[in-house]
PDB file of C-alpha atoms in Angstrom:
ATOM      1  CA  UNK A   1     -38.849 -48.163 -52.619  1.00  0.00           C
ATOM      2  CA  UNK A   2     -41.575 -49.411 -54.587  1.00  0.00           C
ATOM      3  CA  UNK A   3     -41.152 -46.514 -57.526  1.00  0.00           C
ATOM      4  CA  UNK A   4     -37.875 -48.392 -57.569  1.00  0.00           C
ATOM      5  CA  UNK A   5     -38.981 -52.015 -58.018  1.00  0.00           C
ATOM      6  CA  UNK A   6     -41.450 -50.742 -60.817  1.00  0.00           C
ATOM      7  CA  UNK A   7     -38.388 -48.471 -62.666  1.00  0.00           C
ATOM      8  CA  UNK A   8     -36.346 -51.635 -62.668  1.00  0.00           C
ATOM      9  CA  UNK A   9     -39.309 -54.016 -63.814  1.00  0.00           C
ATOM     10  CA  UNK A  10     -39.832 -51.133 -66.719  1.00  0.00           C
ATOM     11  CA  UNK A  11     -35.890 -51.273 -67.617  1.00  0.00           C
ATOM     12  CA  UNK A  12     -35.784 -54.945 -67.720  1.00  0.00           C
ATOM     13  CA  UNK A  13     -39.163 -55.180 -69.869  1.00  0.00           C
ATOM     14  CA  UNK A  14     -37.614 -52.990 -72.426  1.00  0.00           C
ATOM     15  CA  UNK A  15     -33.876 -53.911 -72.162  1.00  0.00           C
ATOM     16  CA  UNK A  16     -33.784 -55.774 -75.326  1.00  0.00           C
ATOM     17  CA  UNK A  17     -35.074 -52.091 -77.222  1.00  0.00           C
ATOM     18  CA  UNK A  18     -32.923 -49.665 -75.124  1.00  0.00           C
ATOM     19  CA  UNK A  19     -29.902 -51.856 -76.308  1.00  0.00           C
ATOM     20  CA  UNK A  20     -30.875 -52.016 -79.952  1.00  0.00           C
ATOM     21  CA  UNK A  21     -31.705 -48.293 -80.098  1.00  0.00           C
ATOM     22  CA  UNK A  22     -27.626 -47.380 -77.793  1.00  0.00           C
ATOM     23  CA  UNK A  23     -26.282 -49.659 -80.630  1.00  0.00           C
ATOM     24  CA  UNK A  24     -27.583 -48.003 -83.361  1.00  0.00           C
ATOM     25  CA  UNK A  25     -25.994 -44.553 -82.149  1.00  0.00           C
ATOM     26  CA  UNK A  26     -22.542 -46.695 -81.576  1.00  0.00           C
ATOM     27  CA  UNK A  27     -22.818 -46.128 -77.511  1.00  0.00           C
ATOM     28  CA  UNK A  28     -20.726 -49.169 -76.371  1.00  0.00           C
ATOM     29  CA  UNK A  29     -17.713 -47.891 -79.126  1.00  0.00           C
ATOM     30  CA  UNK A  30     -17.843 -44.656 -78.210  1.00  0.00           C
ATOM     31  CA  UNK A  31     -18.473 -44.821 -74.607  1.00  0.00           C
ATOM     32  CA  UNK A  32     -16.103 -48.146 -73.451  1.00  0.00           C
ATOM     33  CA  UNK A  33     -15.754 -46.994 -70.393  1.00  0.00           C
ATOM     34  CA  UNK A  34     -19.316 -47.897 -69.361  1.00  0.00           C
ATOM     35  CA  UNK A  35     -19.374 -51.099 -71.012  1.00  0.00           C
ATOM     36  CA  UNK A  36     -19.045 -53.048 -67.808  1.00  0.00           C
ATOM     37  CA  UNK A  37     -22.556 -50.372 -66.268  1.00  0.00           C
ATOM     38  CA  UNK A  38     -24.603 -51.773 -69.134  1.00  0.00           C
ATOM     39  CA  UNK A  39     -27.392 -51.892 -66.423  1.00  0.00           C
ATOM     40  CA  UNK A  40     -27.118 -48.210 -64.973  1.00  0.00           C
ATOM     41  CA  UNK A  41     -26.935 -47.289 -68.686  1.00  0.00           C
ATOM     42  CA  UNK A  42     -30.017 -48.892 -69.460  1.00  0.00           C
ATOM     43  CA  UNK A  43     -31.875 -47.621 -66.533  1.00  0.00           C
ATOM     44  CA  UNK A  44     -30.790 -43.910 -67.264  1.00  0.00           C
ATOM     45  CA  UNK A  45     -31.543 -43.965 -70.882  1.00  0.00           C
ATOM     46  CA  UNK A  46     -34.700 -45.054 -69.436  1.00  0.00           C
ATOM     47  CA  UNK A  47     -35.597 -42.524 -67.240  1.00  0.00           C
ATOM     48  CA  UNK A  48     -34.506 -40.340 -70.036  1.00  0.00           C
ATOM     49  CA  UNK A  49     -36.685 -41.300 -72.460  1.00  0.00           C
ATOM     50  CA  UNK A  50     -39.846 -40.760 -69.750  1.00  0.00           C
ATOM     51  CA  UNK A  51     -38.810 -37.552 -68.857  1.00  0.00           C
ATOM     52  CA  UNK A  52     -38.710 -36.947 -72.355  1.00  0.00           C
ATOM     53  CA  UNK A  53     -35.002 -36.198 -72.215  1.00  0.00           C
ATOM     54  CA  UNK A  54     -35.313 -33.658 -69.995  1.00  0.00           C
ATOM     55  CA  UNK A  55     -32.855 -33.805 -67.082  1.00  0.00           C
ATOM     56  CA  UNK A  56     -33.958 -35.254 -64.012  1.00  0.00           C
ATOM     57  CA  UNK A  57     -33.659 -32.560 -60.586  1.00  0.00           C
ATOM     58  CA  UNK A  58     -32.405 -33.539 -58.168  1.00  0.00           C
ATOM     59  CA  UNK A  59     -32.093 -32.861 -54.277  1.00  0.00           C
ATOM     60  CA  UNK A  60     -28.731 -32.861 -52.298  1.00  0.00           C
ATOM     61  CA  UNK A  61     -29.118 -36.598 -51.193  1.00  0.00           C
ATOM     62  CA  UNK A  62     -30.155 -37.692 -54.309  1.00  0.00           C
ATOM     63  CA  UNK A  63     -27.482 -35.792 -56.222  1.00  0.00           C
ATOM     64  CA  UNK A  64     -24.626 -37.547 -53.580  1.00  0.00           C
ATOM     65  CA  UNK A  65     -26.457 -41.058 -54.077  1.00  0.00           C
ATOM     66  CA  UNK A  66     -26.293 -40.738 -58.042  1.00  0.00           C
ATOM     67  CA  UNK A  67     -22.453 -39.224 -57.969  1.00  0.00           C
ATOM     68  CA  UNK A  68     -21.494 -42.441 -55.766  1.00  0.00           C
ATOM     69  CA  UNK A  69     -22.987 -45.067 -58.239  1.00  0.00           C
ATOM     70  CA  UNK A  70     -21.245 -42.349 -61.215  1.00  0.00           C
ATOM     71  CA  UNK A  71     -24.992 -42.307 -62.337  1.00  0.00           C
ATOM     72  CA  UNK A  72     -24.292 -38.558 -62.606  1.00  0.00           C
ATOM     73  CA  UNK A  73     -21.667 -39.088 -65.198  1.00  0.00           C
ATOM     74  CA  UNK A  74     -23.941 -41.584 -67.074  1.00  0.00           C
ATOM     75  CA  UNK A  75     -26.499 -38.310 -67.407  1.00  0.00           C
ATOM     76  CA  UNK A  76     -24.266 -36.019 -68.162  1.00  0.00           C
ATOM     77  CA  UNK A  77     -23.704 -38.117 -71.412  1.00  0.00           C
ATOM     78  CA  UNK A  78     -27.015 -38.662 -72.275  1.00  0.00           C
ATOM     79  CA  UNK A  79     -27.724 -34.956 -71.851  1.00  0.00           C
ATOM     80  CA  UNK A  80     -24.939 -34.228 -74.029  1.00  0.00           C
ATOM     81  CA  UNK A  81     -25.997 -36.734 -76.680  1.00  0.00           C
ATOM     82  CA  UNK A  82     -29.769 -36.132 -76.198  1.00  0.00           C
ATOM     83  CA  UNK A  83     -30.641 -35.320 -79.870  1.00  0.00           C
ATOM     84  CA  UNK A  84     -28.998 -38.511 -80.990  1.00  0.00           C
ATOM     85  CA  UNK A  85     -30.339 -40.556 -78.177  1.00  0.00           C
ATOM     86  CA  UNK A  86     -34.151 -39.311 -78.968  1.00  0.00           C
ATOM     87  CA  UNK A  87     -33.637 -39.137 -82.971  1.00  0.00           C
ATOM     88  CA  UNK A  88     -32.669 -42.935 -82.399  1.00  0.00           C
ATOM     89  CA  UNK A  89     -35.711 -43.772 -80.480  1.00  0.00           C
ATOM     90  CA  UNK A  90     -37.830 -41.936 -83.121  1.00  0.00           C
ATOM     91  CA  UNK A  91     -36.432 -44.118 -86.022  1.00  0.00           C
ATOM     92  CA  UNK A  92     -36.719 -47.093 -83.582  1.00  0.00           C
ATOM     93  CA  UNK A  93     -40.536 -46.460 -83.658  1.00  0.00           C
ATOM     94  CA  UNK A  94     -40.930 -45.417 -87.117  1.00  0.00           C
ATOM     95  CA  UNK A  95     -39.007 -48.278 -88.179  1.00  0.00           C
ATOM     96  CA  UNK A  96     -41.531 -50.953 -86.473  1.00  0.00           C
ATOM     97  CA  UNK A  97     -44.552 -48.828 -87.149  1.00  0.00           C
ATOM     98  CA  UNK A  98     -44.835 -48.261 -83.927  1.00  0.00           C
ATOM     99  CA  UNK A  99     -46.734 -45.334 -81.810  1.00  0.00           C
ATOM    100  CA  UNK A 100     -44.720 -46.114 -78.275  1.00  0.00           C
ATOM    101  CA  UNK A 101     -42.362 -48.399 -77.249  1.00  0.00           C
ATOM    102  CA  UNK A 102     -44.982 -50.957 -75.272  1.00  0.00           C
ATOM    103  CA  UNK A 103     -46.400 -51.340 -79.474  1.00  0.00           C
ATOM    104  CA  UNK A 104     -43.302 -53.174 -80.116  1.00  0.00           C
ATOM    105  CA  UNK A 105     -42.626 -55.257 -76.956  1.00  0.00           C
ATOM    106  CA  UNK A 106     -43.669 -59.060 -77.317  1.00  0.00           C
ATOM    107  CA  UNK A 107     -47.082 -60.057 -76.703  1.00  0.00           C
ATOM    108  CA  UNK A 108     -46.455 -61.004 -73.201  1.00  0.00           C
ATOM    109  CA  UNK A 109     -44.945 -58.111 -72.395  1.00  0.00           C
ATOM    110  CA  UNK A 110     -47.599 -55.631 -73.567  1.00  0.00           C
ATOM    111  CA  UNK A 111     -49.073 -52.952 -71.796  1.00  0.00           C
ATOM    112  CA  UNK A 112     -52.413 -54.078 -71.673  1.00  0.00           C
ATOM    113  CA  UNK A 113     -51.388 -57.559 -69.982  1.00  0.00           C
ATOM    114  CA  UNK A 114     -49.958 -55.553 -66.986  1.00  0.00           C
ATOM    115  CA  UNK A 115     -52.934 -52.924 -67.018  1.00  0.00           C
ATOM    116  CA  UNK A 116     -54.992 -55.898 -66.666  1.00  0.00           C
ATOM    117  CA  UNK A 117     -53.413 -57.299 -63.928  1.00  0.00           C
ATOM    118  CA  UNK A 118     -52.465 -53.760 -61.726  1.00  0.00           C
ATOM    119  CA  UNK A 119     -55.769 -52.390 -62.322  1.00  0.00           C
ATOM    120  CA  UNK A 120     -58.563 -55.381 -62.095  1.00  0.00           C
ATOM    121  CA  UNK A 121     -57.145 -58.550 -60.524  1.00  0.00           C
ATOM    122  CA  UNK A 122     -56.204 -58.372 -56.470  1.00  0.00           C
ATOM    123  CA  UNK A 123     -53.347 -59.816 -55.303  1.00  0.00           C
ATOM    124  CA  UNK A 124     -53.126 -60.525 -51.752  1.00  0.00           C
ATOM    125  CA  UNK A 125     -52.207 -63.250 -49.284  1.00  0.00           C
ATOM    126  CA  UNK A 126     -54.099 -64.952 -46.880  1.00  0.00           C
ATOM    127  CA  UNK A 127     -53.349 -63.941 -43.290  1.00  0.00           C
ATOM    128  CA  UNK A 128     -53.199 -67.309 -41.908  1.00  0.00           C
ATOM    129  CA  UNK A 129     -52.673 -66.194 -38.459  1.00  0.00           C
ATOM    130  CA  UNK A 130     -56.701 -64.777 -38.257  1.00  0.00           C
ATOM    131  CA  UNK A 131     -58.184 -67.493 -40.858  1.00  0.00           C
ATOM    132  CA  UNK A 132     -57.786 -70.258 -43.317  1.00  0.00           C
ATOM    133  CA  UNK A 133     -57.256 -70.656 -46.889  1.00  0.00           C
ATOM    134  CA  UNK A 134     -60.518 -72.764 -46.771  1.00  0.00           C
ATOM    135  CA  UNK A 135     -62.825 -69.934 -45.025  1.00  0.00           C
ATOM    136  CA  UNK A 136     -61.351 -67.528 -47.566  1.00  0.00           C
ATOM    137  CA  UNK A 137     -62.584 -69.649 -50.639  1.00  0.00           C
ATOM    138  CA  UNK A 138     -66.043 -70.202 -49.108  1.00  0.00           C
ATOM    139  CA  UNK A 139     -66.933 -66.242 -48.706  1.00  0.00           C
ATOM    140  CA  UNK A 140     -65.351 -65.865 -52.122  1.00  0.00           C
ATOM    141  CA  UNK A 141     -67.863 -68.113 -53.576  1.00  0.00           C
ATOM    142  CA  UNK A 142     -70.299 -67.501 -51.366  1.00  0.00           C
ATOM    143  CA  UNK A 143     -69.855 -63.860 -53.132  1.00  0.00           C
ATOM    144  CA  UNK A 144     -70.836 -65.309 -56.472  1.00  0.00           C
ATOM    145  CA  UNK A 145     -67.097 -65.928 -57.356  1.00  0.00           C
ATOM    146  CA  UNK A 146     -66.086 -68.785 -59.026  1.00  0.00           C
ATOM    147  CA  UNK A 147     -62.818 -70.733 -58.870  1.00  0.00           C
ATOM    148  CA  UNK A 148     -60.433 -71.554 -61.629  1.00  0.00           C
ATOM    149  CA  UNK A 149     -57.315 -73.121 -61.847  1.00  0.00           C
ATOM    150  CA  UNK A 150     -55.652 -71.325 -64.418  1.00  0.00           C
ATOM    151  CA  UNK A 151     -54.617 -67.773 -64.742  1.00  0.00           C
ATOM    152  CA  UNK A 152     -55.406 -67.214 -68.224  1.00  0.00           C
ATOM    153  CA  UNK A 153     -58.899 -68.470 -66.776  1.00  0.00           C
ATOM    154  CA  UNK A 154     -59.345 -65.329 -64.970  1.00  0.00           C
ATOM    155  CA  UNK A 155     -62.393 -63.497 -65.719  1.00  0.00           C
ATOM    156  CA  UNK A 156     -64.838 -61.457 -64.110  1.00  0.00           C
ATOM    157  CA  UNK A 157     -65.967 -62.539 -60.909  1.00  0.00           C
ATOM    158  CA  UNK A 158     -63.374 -65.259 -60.492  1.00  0.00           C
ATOM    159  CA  UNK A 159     -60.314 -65.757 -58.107  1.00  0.00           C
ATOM    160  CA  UNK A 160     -57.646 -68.617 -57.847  1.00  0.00           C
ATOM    161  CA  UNK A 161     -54.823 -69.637 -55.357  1.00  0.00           C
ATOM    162  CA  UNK A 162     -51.495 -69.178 -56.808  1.00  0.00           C
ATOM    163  CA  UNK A 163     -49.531 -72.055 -57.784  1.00  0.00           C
ATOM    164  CA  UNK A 164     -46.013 -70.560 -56.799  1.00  0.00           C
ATOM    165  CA  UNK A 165     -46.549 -68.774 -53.697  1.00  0.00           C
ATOM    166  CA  UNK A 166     -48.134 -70.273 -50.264  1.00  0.00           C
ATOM    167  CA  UNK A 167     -51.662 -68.982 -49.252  1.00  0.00           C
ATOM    168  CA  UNK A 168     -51.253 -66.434 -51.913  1.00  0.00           C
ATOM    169  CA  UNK A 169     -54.699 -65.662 -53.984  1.00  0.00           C
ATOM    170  CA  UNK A 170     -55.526 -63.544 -56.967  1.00  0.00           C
ATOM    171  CA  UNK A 171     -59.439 -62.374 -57.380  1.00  0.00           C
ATOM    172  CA  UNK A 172     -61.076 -60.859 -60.514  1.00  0.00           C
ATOM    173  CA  UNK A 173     -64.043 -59.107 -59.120  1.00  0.00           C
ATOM    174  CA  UNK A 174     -66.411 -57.191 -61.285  1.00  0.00           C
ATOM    175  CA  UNK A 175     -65.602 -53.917 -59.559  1.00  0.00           C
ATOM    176  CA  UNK A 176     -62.129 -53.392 -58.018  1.00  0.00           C
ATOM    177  CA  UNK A 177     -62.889 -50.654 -55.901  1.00  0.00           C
ATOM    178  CA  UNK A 178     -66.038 -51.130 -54.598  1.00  0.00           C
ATOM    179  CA  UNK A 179     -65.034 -54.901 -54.153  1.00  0.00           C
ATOM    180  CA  UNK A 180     -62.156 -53.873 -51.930  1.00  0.00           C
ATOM    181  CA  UNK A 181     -64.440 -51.382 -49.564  1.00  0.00           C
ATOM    182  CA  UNK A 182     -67.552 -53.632 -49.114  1.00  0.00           C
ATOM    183  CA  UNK A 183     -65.678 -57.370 -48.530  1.00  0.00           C
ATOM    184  CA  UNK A 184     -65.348 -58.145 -45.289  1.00  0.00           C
ATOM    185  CA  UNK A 185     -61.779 -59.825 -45.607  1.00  0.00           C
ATOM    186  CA  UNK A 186     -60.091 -56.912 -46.408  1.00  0.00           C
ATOM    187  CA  UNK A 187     -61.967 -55.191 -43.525  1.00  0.00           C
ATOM    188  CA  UNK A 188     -61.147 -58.000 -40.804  1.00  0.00           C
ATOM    189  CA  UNK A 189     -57.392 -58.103 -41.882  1.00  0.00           C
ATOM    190  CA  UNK A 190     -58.054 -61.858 -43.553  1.00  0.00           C
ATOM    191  CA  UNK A 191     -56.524 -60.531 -46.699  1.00  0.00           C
ATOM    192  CA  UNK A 192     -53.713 -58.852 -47.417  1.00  0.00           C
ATOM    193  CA  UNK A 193     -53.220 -56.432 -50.536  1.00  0.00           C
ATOM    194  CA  UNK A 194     -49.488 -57.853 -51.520  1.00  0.00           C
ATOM    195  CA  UNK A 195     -47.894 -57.198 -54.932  1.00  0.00           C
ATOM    196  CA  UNK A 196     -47.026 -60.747 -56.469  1.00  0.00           C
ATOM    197  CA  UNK A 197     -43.747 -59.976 -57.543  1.00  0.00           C
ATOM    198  CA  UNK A 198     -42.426 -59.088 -54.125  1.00  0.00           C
ATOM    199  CA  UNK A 199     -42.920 -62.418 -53.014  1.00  0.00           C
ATOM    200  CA  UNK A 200     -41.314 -64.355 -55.289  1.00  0.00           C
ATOM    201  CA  UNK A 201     -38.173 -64.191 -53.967  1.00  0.00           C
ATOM    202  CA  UNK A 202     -38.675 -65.110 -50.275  1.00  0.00           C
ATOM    203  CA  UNK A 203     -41.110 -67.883 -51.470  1.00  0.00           C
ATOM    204  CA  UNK A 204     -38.137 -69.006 -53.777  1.00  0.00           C
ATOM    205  CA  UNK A 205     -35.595 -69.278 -50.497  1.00  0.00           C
ATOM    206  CA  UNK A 206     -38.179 -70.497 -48.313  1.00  0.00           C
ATOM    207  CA  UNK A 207     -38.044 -73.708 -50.817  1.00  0.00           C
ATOM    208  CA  UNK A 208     -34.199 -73.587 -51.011  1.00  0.00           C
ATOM    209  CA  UNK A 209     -34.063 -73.608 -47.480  1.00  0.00           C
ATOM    210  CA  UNK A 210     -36.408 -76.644 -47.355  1.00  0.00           C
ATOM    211  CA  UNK A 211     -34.862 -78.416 -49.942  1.00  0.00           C
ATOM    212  CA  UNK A 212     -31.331 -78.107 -48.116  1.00  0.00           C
ATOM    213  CA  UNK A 213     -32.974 -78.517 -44.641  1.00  0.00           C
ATOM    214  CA  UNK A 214     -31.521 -75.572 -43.674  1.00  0.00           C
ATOM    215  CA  UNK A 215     -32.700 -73.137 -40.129  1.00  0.00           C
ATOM    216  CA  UNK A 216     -32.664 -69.894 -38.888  1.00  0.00           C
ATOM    217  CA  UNK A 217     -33.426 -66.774 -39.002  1.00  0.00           C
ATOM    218  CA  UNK A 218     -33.183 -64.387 -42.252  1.00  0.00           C
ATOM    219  CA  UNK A 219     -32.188 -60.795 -42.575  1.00  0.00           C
ATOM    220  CA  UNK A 220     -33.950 -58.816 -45.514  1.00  0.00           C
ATOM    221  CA  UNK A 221     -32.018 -55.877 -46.296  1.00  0.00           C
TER     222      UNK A 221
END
């Protein structure tokens, strides 16, 4: 599930350049049938493009699950129009001077933002059933970590509480790995590792459900 979530954050990072680079081979003209799957088309020419337009194998489930959401019939196109398709991404590049697609997305958006925040910052929350958010912030700082309030502040050896989600915490240590084996929080269950993203929207219904004053229990699925 979670290659899933990070395909469709990847599709909707570069959306704006897989539709530039269908509509300069005339895809939407040619192909009106798909209009209305903009999203599937995106998300295939994706996948494509990283599999360097090579078609993807698939097992007997998989190949059932893609012929029910007519995904199949989306790659059969590209495949058939896989010189245009990577011709146009080539001129895409070489029109914006570009060495890969991540050169041309907007700052915010770059590669190096998200490296930055997958590979050095932790993301976790703070199991409030074993501790508190205040015993958590003491051994951080008793660890030499400093607090910030900002997360464009984050630097080595900092952390902050996050200002969307509940008992949610991001830390900058100076070592990620070793940081994660020798703290004791991690150890003791205080702190759990937790993906930002995935939170955001039950922390977003928790608040509509406040707001509205509304009860009960809540079915993910």
């Amino acid at each position: 599930m979670r290659r899933v979530y990070d395909i469709i954050f990847e599709v909707f990072r570069y959306r704006t350049i897989i539709n530039e680079i269908l509509h300069n081979i005339d895809f939407e003209n040619i192909y009106q049938n798909y209009t209305q799957m903009t999203l599937l088309v995106w998300l295939m020419s994706f996948d494509y493009y990283r599999n360097k337009f090579k078609p993807r194998k698939l097992d007997e489930n998989e190949t059932i699950s893609f012929k029910a959401l007519k995904l199949l019939e989306i790659a059969d196109i590209l495949k058939d129009i896989k010189i245009q398709l990577a011709a146009s991404f080539s001129k895409f590049k070489i029109k914006h001077c570009a060495l890969s697609l991540s050169d041309m997305l907007p700052r915010h958006l770059r590669n190096e933002r998200f490296k930055k925040s997958s590979e050095t910052i932790i993301s976790c929350w703070i199991n409030t059933f074993l501790t508190s958010p205040e015993y958590v912030v003491n051994v951080l700082k008793k660890a030499g970590l400093s607090q910030m309030k900002n997360f464009e502040d984050l630097v080595s050896e900092t952390f902050k509480m996050d200002h969307l989600l509940p008992y949610f915490i991001h830390i900058y240590p100076k070592e990620k790995s070793e940081f994660l084996n020798k703290m004791p929080l991690f150890q003791k269950y205080l702190l759990i590792l937790q993906e930002r993203r995935y939170c955001l929207g039950p922390a977003m219904l928790d608040r509509t459900m406040s707001a509205n004053k509304l009860c009960g229990n809540v079915a993910q699925t």
